[in-house]
Backbone as a printed PyTorch tensor [residue, N CA C, xyz], in Angstrom:
tensor([[[115.5720, -32.1130, -19.0120],
         [114.5060, -32.1200, -18.1490],
         [114.2360, -33.3110, -19.0520]],

        [[113.8100, -34.4560, -17.9170],
         [112.8160, -35.6090, -18.5030],
         [111.3920, -34.6610, -18.8450]],

        [[110.8560, -34.2090, -18.0830],
         [109.7940, -34.0360, -18.4030],
         [109.5400, -32.8860, -19.6230]],

        [[110.0840, -32.1120, -19.7780],
         [110.1010, -31.6470, -21.5370],
         [110.3900, -32.5160, -22.4930]],

        [[110.9240, -33.1640, -22.2650],
         [111.4680, -34.4700, -23.8600],
         [110.3930, -35.0480, -23.9690]],

        [[109.2980, -35.3740, -22.4830],
         [108.0560, -36.6830, -22.7910],
         [107.0260, -35.5240, -23.1460]],

        [[106.7790, -34.4870, -23.0650],
         [105.7890, -33.7120, -23.4370],
         [105.9100, -33.7250, -24.8630]],

        [[107.0750, -33.0610, -24.9870],
         [107.3390, -33.0440, -26.9060],
         [107.4690, -33.8950, -27.5010]],

        [[107.8050, -35.2350, -27.0730],
         [107.9270, -36.7970, -27.1440],
         [106.4400, -36.8050, -27.7320]],

        [[105.1330, -36.8950, -27.1080],
         [103.9570, -36.6650, -27.1650],
         [103.0640, -36.3590, -27.9070]],

        [[103.5810, -34.3960, -28.6210],
         [103.2860, -34.2210, -29.1160],
         [102.6540, -34.7150, -30.5260]],

        [[101.3430, -34.5670, -31.4810],
         [100.9490, -34.9570, -32.3670],
         [101.7640, -34.3030, -33.5530]],

        [[102.5160, -32.6700, -33.3140],
         [102.4690, -32.0930, -34.2910],
         [103.9060, -32.3810, -34.7810]],

        [[104.2480, -31.8710, -36.0550],
         [105.8310, -31.8150, -36.4430],
         [106.3780, -31.1100, -36.0090]],

        [[107.6290, -30.8770, -35.4680],
         [109.0520, -30.1500, -34.5030],
         [109.7640, -29.6430, -35.5500]],

        [[110.0360, -28.5550, -36.0630],
         [111.1650, -28.6060, -36.4400],
         [111.6300, -26.5490, -36.1220]],

        [[112.9450, -26.7650, -36.2240],
         [113.8260, -26.1110, -35.6830],
         [114.0250, -24.8940, -36.9620]],

        [[114.7050, -23.7380, -36.5250],
         [115.1640, -22.8040, -37.7520],
         [116.4290, -21.8820, -36.6470]],

        [[116.8570, -22.1920, -36.8640],
         [118.1490, -21.4210, -36.5050],
         [119.3080, -20.4380, -37.3170]],

        [[119.5180, -18.9230, -37.0420],
         [119.7850, -18.6650, -37.9880],
         [121.3770, -18.7710, -38.0550]],

        [[121.6400, -19.7360, -36.9950],
         [123.0660, -20.4840, -37.3470],
         [123.4650, -21.8800, -38.2360]],

        [[124.4980, -21.9280, -38.6810],
         [124.7990, -22.9910, -39.0590],
         [124.0240, -24.3390, -38.6310]],

        [[123.5520, -25.1430, -39.7130],
         [122.7010, -26.4240, -39.4000],
         [123.7790, -26.7370, -38.5180]],

        [[124.7660, -27.4880, -38.8500],
         [125.4260, -28.7030, -38.0290],
         [125.4950, -27.7840, -36.4700]],

        [[125.7280, -26.4200, -36.3030],
         [125.4840, -26.1990, -35.1180],
         [124.3100, -26.3480, -34.0470]],

        [[123.4460, -25.8900, -35.0730],
         [121.7040, -26.1890, -34.6930],
         [121.8810, -27.7030, -33.9140]],

        [[121.9840, -29.1470, -34.9570],
         [122.2170, -30.1740, -34.7540],
         [122.8430, -30.5400, -33.3680]],

        [[124.1630, -29.7900, -33.1420],
         [124.9410, -29.8650, -31.8550],
         [124.5380, -30.1510, -30.9730]],

        [[122.8820, -28.8990, -30.7860],
         [122.7190, -28.2990, -30.0520],
         [121.8110, -29.1780, -29.5600]],

        [[120.7190, -29.5750, -30.2250],
         [119.4250, -30.1890, -29.9460],
         [120.2580, -31.6740, -29.5160]],

        [[121.4840, -32.3660, -30.2190],
         [122.0240, -33.8280, -29.8700],
         [122.5250, -33.6200, -27.9320]],

        [[123.3320, -32.1350, -27.5380],
         [123.8580, -31.9860, -26.4610],
         [122.5010, -31.9220, -25.2700]],

        [[120.9530, -31.0340, -26.0250],
         [119.9790, -30.7780, -25.0390],
         [119.6430, -32.5560, -24.9230]],

        [[119.8260, -33.7190, -26.1780],
         [118.6830, -34.8530, -25.4200],
         [117.3670, -34.5260, -26.9580]],

        [[117.3670, -33.3680, -27.2960],
         [115.8610, -32.8100, -27.9970],
         [116.1860, -33.7610, -29.6090]],

        [[117.2820, -33.6830, -30.3900],
         [117.4020, -34.2350, -31.2680],
         [116.6200, -35.7950, -32.1370]],

        [[115.9560, -36.4000, -31.0920],
         [115.8730, -37.1400, -31.6840],
         [113.6680, -37.0240, -32.1580]],

        [[113.7830, -35.8910, -31.6020],
         [112.2450, -35.3770, -31.2180],
         [111.9810, -34.3300, -32.5580]],

        [[113.3640, -33.7950, -33.4760],
         [113.2150, -33.4570, -34.3260],
         [112.7850, -33.5090, -35.8220]],

        [[112.0430, -33.2650, -36.5760],
         [111.2650, -33.8740, -37.9730],
         [112.7400, -32.9890, -39.0610]],

        [[113.1320, -31.7840, -38.5150],
         [113.7760, -31.3430, -39.6580],
         [114.7440, -30.4030, -39.1650]],

        [[115.6500, -30.0720, -39.0040],
         [116.4110, -28.9860, -38.5370],
         [117.0340, -28.1030, -40.0310]],

        [[116.5580, -26.6050, -39.5680],
         [117.0050, -25.4740, -40.5980],
         [117.9600, -24.2170, -40.3510]],

        [[118.5990, -24.5040, -41.2960],
         [120.2440, -23.7730, -41.0860],
         [120.0790, -22.4890, -41.7940]],

        [[120.9160, -21.4470, -41.3140],
         [120.4280, -20.1860, -42.6640],
         [121.2930, -20.4170, -43.3720]],

        [[121.8160, -21.5070, -44.0460],
         [122.5970, -21.8630, -45.3330],
         [121.4850, -22.3220, -45.5770]],

        [[119.8630, -22.6570, -45.8250],
         [119.0800, -22.8200, -46.1630],
         [118.2090, -21.9860, -46.6320]],

        [[118.6670, -20.2960, -46.1810],
         [117.7480, -19.5290, -46.4390],
         [117.8870, -18.5820, -46.8700]],

        [[119.3310, -18.8380, -47.0910],
         [120.2350, -17.5150, -47.9370],
         [119.7370, -17.0040, -49.2020]],

        [[119.8380, -16.2620, -49.5080],
         [120.5510, -14.8570, -49.0220],
         [119.6550, -13.9900, -47.7720]],

        [[118.4300, -15.1020, -47.3250],
         [117.8790, -14.4760, -46.2860],
         [118.0660, -14.7930, -44.9540]],

        [[117.6200, -14.3070, -44.0970],
         [117.8810, -14.8320, -42.3530],
         [116.5010, -13.8440, -41.5800]],

        [[116.8730, -15.1590, -39.8210],
         [115.8290, -13.9060, -39.4000],
         [115.8700, -12.7140, -38.9770]],

        [[114.8640, -12.1150, -38.9200],
         [113.1150, -12.3310, -39.3520],
         [113.0800, -11.5410, -40.4390]],

        [[113.3880, -11.7750, -41.6050],
         [113.2430, -11.6350, -43.0570],
         [111.8550, -12.6990, -42.7850]],

        [[110.4580, -11.9380, -43.4550],
         [109.6750, -13.1630, -44.2950],
         [109.7770, -14.1060, -44.7620]],

        [[111.1820, -13.6280, -45.7700],
         [111.4430, -14.4290, -46.8050],
         [112.2740, -15.6530, -46.7180]],

        [[112.6800, -15.4750, -45.4230],
         [113.4690, -16.8400, -44.6120],
         [112.2970, -17.6860, -43.7220]],

        [[110.8510, -17.2310, -42.8800],
         [110.6830, -17.5920, -42.8710],
         [109.6330, -19.0160, -43.5080]],

        [[109.2950, -17.9230, -44.8750],
         [108.2030, -18.7460, -45.6890],
         [109.2560, -19.7320, -46.4460]],

        [[110.6460, -19.7420, -46.6330],
         [111.3690, -21.0080, -47.0020],
         [111.2330, -21.6050, -46.0280]],

        [[111.0230, -22.1200, -44.7490],
         [110.8340, -23.1990, -43.6840],
         [109.8520, -23.2350, -43.9590]],

        [[108.6960, -22.2590, -44.0590],
         [107.4770, -22.7220, -44.2290],
         [107.5710, -24.0200, -45.5090]],

        [[107.6270, -23.6180, -46.5180],
         [107.4820, -24.4600, -47.8140],
         [106.2010, -24.5540, -48.2300]],

        [[105.2060, -25.2840, -48.2900],
         [103.9060, -25.4220, -48.7350],
         [102.9020, -25.6090, -47.4670]],

        [[103.3870, -25.2150, -46.3400],
         [102.4410, -25.4820, -44.4740],
         [101.7640, -24.0670, -44.8350]],

        [[100.7110, -24.0070, -44.2320],
         [ 99.8420, -22.9710, -44.0100],
         [100.3030, -22.1910, -42.3100]],

        [[101.0120, -21.1360, -42.6510],
         [101.0790, -20.5880, -41.1730],
         [100.2110, -20.3620, -40.2880]],

        [[ 99.0330, -20.6780, -41.0090],
         [ 97.5920, -19.7660, -39.4260],
         [ 97.8820, -21.5860, -38.7170]],

        [[ 98.2510, -22.8850, -39.3280],
         [ 98.6520, -24.3000, -39.0100],
         [ 99.5290, -24.3520, -37.7530]],

        [[101.0220, -22.9630, -37.4470],
         [102.4060, -23.3780, -37.2570],
         [101.9880, -22.6710, -36.1020]],

        [[102.9430, -22.7960, -34.9430],
         [103.5530, -22.3190, -33.6720],
         [104.5930, -22.2720, -33.9770]],

        [[105.2260, -20.9260, -33.9200],
         [106.8800, -20.1980, -33.2620],
         [107.0660, -20.4850, -32.2230]],

        [[108.1490, -20.5930, -31.8470],
         [108.4470, -20.4710, -29.8960],
         [109.5010, -20.0110, -30.2490]],

        [[110.0940, -18.6410, -29.9910],
         [111.0010, -18.5380, -30.1880],
         [111.3640, -17.4020, -28.9870]],

        [[112.7310, -16.2790, -29.1350],
         [113.1660, -15.8530, -27.6650],
         [113.1860, -14.7280, -28.5630]],

        [[113.1820, -13.8980, -29.5520],
         [113.4640, -12.6180, -30.0900],
         [111.9220, -12.2050, -30.4840]],

        [[111.7780, -10.8740, -29.5810],
         [110.3830, -10.2170, -30.4500],
         [110.6520,  -9.9670, -31.5090]],

        [[111.6830,  -9.5110, -32.0550],
         [111.7460,  -9.2670, -33.9120],
         [111.0030, -10.3500, -34.8950]],

        [[111.4510, -11.0950, -34.1890],
         [111.0890, -12.8440, -34.7120],
         [109.3170, -13.1060, -34.3990]],

        [[109.2120, -12.7290, -33.3160],
         [108.1420, -13.4830, -32.8940],
         [106.7350, -12.1600, -34.1120]],

        [[107.2930, -10.9050, -34.2220],
         [106.6230, -10.0840, -34.6760],
         [106.2050, -10.7280, -36.5630]],

        [[107.4400, -10.9580, -36.9040],
         [107.5140, -12.1010, -38.2790],
         [106.6900, -12.5150, -38.6690]],

        [[106.7790, -13.2340, -37.4740],
         [105.9280, -14.5690, -37.5720],
         [104.3390, -14.5400, -37.6420]],

        [[104.3440, -13.7160, -36.4030],
         [103.0340, -12.7890, -36.1520],
         [102.1020, -12.2730, -37.4760]],

        [[103.4840, -11.7700, -38.0710],
         [102.6840, -10.8640, -39.4610],
         [102.1740, -11.6300, -40.4900]],

        [[103.0180, -12.8280, -40.5220],
         [102.7510, -14.2020, -41.4320],
         [101.4040, -14.7550, -41.3650]],

        [[100.7010, -14.6280, -39.7940],
         [ 99.7360, -15.6470, -40.0470],
         [100.0930, -16.7400, -38.9200]],

        [[101.3230, -16.9420, -38.4750],
         [101.8160, -17.9810, -37.2940],
         [101.2280, -17.4410, -35.3850]],

        [[101.3170, -18.8020, -35.2210],
         [100.6390, -18.2220, -33.7450],
         [101.9220, -18.4020, -33.5820]],

        [[102.3700, -17.8780, -32.0410],
         [103.8790, -17.4960, -31.3200],
         [104.0400, -17.6910, -30.4600]],

        [[105.0100, -18.3410, -29.5460],
         [104.9510, -17.8050, -28.4790],
         [106.4020, -17.3490, -27.6120]],

        [[106.7020, -16.5800, -26.5140],
         [107.5840, -15.9760, -26.4450],
         [108.4090, -16.6820, -25.5710]],

        [[109.7270, -17.0840, -25.2200],
         [110.4330, -17.3620, -23.7840],
         [110.9090, -16.7990, -23.7160]],

        [[110.5930, -15.9340, -22.8690],
         [111.3330, -14.6720, -21.9460],
         [112.7120, -15.1060, -21.0820]],

        [[113.6940, -14.0630, -20.9890],
         [114.6470, -14.0890, -20.3100],
         [114.4330, -13.6640, -18.8040]],

        [[114.9820, -14.2780, -18.1160],
         [114.4120, -14.4710, -16.6100],
         [114.3410, -13.3210, -15.9980]],

        [[115.4480, -11.9880, -16.7230],
         [115.3480, -10.7240, -16.1560],
         [115.4720,  -9.7450, -16.7870]],

        [[113.6060,  -8.7760, -17.2550],
         [113.3620,  -7.9100, -18.0100],
         [114.3480,  -6.7980, -17.5430]],

        [[115.1240,  -6.3010, -16.5800],
         [115.4160,  -5.1470, -16.1710],
         [116.0000,  -4.5950, -17.4700]],

        [[116.5220,  -3.1440, -17.0530],
         [117.4990,  -2.5860, -18.4970],
         [119.1930,  -3.2690, -18.9630]],

        [[119.2430,  -4.2880, -18.3530],
         [120.4230,  -4.9250, -18.5240],
         [120.0510,  -6.5680, -19.5660]],

        [[119.3420,  -6.9350, -19.9850],
         [118.8210,  -8.3830, -20.2160],
         [119.3020,  -7.9370, -21.2180]],

        [[119.8680,  -9.2250, -21.9290],
         [120.0880,  -8.7050, -23.9560],
         [119.3410,  -8.6390, -24.5460]],

        [[117.8230,  -8.8360, -24.0470],
         [116.6840,  -8.0710, -25.0430],
         [116.6710,  -6.5040, -24.9320]],

        [[116.8760,  -5.8900, -23.7620],
         [116.6950,  -5.1460, -23.4280],
         [118.1580,  -4.0190, -24.5450]],

        [[119.1000,  -4.6680, -23.8910],
         [120.3430,  -4.2900, -24.7060],
         [120.3000,  -3.7790, -26.3820]],

        [[119.4320,  -5.1370, -26.6850],
         [119.3560,  -5.2680, -27.8410],
         [118.1360,  -4.2990, -28.8520]],

        [[117.4650,  -3.5890, -27.8600],
         [116.2150,  -3.2170, -28.4720],
         [115.3930,  -4.0880, -29.4180]],

        [[115.6160,  -4.7430, -28.3400],
         [114.0960,  -6.4500, -29.0540],
         [113.3480,  -6.6040, -27.7420]],

        [[112.9900,  -5.8690, -27.3920],
         [112.0230,  -6.1330, -25.6200],
         [110.3770,  -6.2590, -26.5970]],

        [[109.6470,  -7.0660, -25.5060],
         [108.5370,  -6.7000, -25.9220],
         [107.8030,  -5.5340, -25.5510]],

        [[106.5380,  -4.9220, -26.2480],
         [106.0470,  -3.2660, -25.6320],
         [104.7120,  -3.5480, -25.8130]],

        [[104.0430,  -2.9840, -25.3560],
         [102.2450,  -2.8120, -25.7110],
         [101.3940,  -3.3080, -27.0740]],

        [[102.3160,  -3.2460, -28.2630],
         [101.6680,  -2.9580, -29.0660],
         [101.8430,  -4.3150, -29.7700]],

        [[102.5870,  -5.4670, -29.2030],
         [103.2930,  -7.1610, -29.7390],
         [102.1140,  -7.3470, -29.4870]],

        [[102.3460,  -8.9000, -30.2900],
         [101.4190,  -9.7560, -30.3770],
         [100.9940, -10.4170, -28.7540]]])
């Protein structure tokens, strides 16, 4: 989407991607979506092992010296949103179009509830 690419390129913040997949897969996905040139760094699961999302240690490894209160996490998983929020990060949940009982989040027990941030 050209508008998304333009809007992301205009952001003054660094863009860091963290995936539980191997880094090479994340890079291929970003390349395919036309986003690779907008990203400052890509972290894959091999960069945070033996931890992975949603473990706090995995997010701390990605954050490094960055203050979590100055970071924004955009996620499609409620369990990862909860973990980031607990570290002090601001969070944005990208939801599935359907939130019925057959959605991926519902099937995995990862739906938002009233107690969520």
